[in-house]
Amino acid sequence: MIGAGWAARFVLNGCDVRLYDPAPEAADRAAEVLEDARAAYGQLTLAPLPLEGELQVAGSVAEAVAGVKLVQESAPEQLDLKRELLAEADREAPPEALFCSSTSGLRPSDLQAEMARPERFCVAHPFNPVYLLPLVELCAGGRTAQATVERAAAVFRSVGMRPLVVRTEIDGFVADRLLEALWREALWLVNDGVATVEEVDDAIRYGAGLRWAFMGTFLTYRIAGGEQGMRHFLRQFGPALEWPWTHLTDVPELTEELVEKVAAQSDAQAGGLSARELEQLRDRVLVRVLQALRAEEFGAGATLAAWERGLLGGSEASVRRVPAEWVDYNGHVHESRYLQLFADATDALLGELGVDSDYLAAGASYFTVETHLSHLRQLEAGDRVHVTTQVLDSDEKRLHVFHVLLCEGEVDPVATAEQMLLHVDTESGRAAPAREPVSTRVAELTARHEALPRPDRAGRSVGVR
Ligand SMILES: NC(=O)c1ccc[n+]([C@@H]2O[C@H](COP(=O)([O-])OP(=O)(O)OC[C@H]3O[C@@H](n4cnc5c(N)ncnc54)[C@H](O)[C@@H]3O)[C@@H](O)[C@H]2O)c1
């Protein structure tokens, strides 16, 4: 589950992955997870995803870790097994490789105990599905170097995650401590016949669960405290904490009877959907939740937006593979996707020119006011494409560009787009001169591009013969 989820996140972020798992079905399972993750990313973002990395299956630990930059151990939650695996991988991997474990609650000091280079190890605890949920808890062991945690944070941030550094080494870290308290109580409620599994889930998903997605616990209660915030809330509800509402740390005994009761109710709750169908439903809904949060740039939505800005701001000509979801019922790549590719190229150009989040926040931006597209030949799913951009002209308010969409290694364009962009003061909503440093960069780039030949198709309108 978790190893395959990591593999999918890294592959879709353009990294090559080698997977080692002795179970014969692991490779098929990883391929399924990657397929689901690809579909989810297709819905999640319009940002240009990098060319996918390659997913390979290795026959041994040594083969898996040869030459790698990161080892992400995701084996079953057994201390001895993980320790041995980490020690073996530590002997075989390049000395500079970073080592992380997905453990949900084992202590990093115990896990790194048999490593020859324990300083390069920390816990990186993700959440399922790893390819969609951004949280990764990082926790250092007693022999972990501070630089290792910082390096790990940078790696996970670069693939769209939100690293949360756990300050102290504790069992269960932060998130699973919270989740376990809820889980324990949920099992008691079912064990005692107070509620069914469905009713326990309803008690969360129709209420607090909807808030948790973006407010967590403390922000929720702060708002509940009204104008006086948390002080009022704690004064009002603090005493109730002393009432014996919960079973606290008592654990219901997992008797055959309880296991059967929970499992039977849970099967009924699934309503005949297979595990894979439930996962796909989960992914579709998570994508929409993340998109709603992105619209507010809040919580996990802010992480998503930062990742997308990184993808759009890539300075090298980025090659993308045309995803299968872009093909419509006619078997053609839908025409809106051509505009999407050109719009992404415009965004990348603006990023290069200094139109970044600070510039936008200061109330200035370029708006596209006109586009002329020429479709010259068909794109197919799987084609590797890139866009070149030429500035034809500019003045203090206007930026006139010409894009060419090319298949990798070919010279004949697939499509072209000519666009006029207008610089706008977003507060007044009116055209206004570009500000520094953008105006100087636009002028410099325009001067450089004047030396380029003018494209044949520049200046065309819809031709009537
Ligand atoms: N399931 C979750 O929601 C979740 C969330 C976060 C972290 N984790 C952690 O991730 C780790 C894996 O959990 P999972 O849920 O993916 O379990 P899983 O059972 O789905 O996967 C574990 C995999 O490890 C393989 N394996 C067994 N022995 C191995 C060995 N010697 N070398 C390499 N692989 C071996 C198994 O064949 C299996 O495919 C655990 O440490 C768990 O605590 C799980």
Tab-separated table of C-alpha atoms and ligand atoms in Angstrom, residues 1-6 20-26 29 61 73-78 81-82 84-85 88 101-106 124-130 176, ligand 1:
chain	number	residue	atom	x	y	z
A	1	MET	CA	0.000	0.000	0.000
A	2	ILE	CA	2.420	2.655	1.194
A	3	GLY	CA	5.451	1.661	-0.887
A	4	ALA	CA	3.305	1.657	-4.036
A	5	GLY	CA	1.829	5.036	-3.076
A	6	TRP	CA	5.311	6.529	-2.656
A	20	TYR	CA	11.862	-4.134	-4.016
A	21	ASP	CA	9.187	-6.377	-2.449
A	22	PRO	CA	9.480	-10.175	-2.105
A	23	ALA	CA	5.697	-10.668	-2.587
A	24	PRO	CA	4.996	-11.901	-6.131
A	25	GLU	CA	1.870	-9.734	-6.473
A	26	ALA	CA	3.605	-6.511	-5.390
A	29	ARG	CA	-0.342	-3.897	-7.184
A	61	VAL	CA	17.657	-4.920	-1.912
A	73	GLU	CA	11.680	1.841	3.500
A	74	SER	CA	7.979	0.847	3.635
A	75	ALA	CA	8.091	-2.779	4.829
A	76	PRO	CA	5.656	-4.258	7.392
A	77	GLU	CA	5.575	-2.609	10.810
A	78	GLN	CA	8.039	-5.011	12.513
A	81	LEU	CA	12.539	-6.739	9.857
A	82	LYS	CA	12.879	-2.996	9.248
A	84	GLU	CA	17.665	-5.606	9.051
A	85	LEU	CA	16.417	-4.176	5.786
A	88	GLU	CA	21.402	-4.121	4.360
A	101	SER	CA	11.264	4.972	6.892
A	102	SER	CA	7.480	5.130	6.454
A	103	THR	CA	6.885	3.674	9.915
A	104	SER	CA	3.641	4.775	11.547
A	105	GLY	CA	5.006	4.752	15.046
A	106	LEU	CA	8.332	2.952	15.595
A	124	ALA	CA	9.200	10.101	6.884
A	125	HIS	CA	5.700	9.011	7.826
A	126	PRO	CA	3.159	9.576	5.023
A	127	PHE	CA	-0.628	9.194	4.803
A	128	ASN	CA	-2.618	6.949	2.554
A	129	PRO	CA	-2.991	7.621	-0.401
A	130	VAL	CA	0.577	8.879	-0.413
A	176	ASP	CA	-1.223	8.809	14.765
B	1	LIG	N1	-1.363	1.640	5.690
B	1	LIG	C1	-1.249	2.879	6.107
B	1	LIG	O1	-2.228	3.617	6.126
B	1	LIG	C2	0.088	3.428	6.523
B	1	LIG	C3	0.228	4.833	6.603
B	1	LIG	C4	1.478	5.362	6.904
B	1	LIG	C5	2.553	4.522	7.153
B	1	LIG	N2	2.377	3.170	7.086
B	1	LIG	C6	3.568	2.342	7.342
B	1	LIG	O2	4.062	1.893	6.089
B	1	LIG	C7	4.673	0.613	6.241
B	1	LIG	C8	4.024	-0.368	5.293
B	1	LIG	O3	2.635	-0.436	5.554
B	1	LIG	P1	1.585	-0.904	4.462
B	1	LIG	O4	0.258	-0.516	4.976
B	1	LIG	O5	2.022	-0.435	3.130
B	1	LIG	O6	1.719	-2.474	4.553
B	1	LIG	P2	1.539	-3.550	3.383
B	1	LIG	O7	1.383	-4.846	4.060
B	1	LIG	O8	0.503	-3.093	2.420
B	1	LIG	O9	2.936	-3.505	2.643
B	1	LIG	C9	4.112	-4.022	3.160
B	1	LIG	C10	4.865	-4.654	2.037
B	1	LIG	O10	6.150	-5.029	2.492
B	1	LIG	C11	6.497	-6.211	1.817
B	1	LIG	N3	7.587	-6.890	2.494
B	1	LIG	C12	7.552	-7.898	3.397
B	1	LIG	N4	8.797	-8.261	3.741
B	1	LIG	C13	9.640	-7.460	3.058
B	1	LIG	C14	11.060	-7.361	2.973
B	1	LIG	N5	11.852	-8.150	3.676
B	1	LIG	N6	11.583	-6.433	2.138
B	1	LIG	C15	10.789	-5.613	1.424
B	1	LIG	N7	9.455	-5.662	1.472
B	1	LIG	C16	8.889	-6.577	2.280
B	1	LIG	C17	5.225	-7.012	1.791
B	1	LIG	O11	5.259	-8.013	0.785
B	1	LIG	C18	4.191	-5.923	1.500
B	1	LIG	O12	3.938	-5.783	0.112
B	1	LIG	C19	4.492	0.246	7.713
B	1	LIG	O13	5.643	0.631	8.412
B	1	LIG	C20	3.320	1.097	8.156
B	1	LIG	O14	3.334	1.384	9.530
B	1	LIG	C21	1.186	2.605	6.755
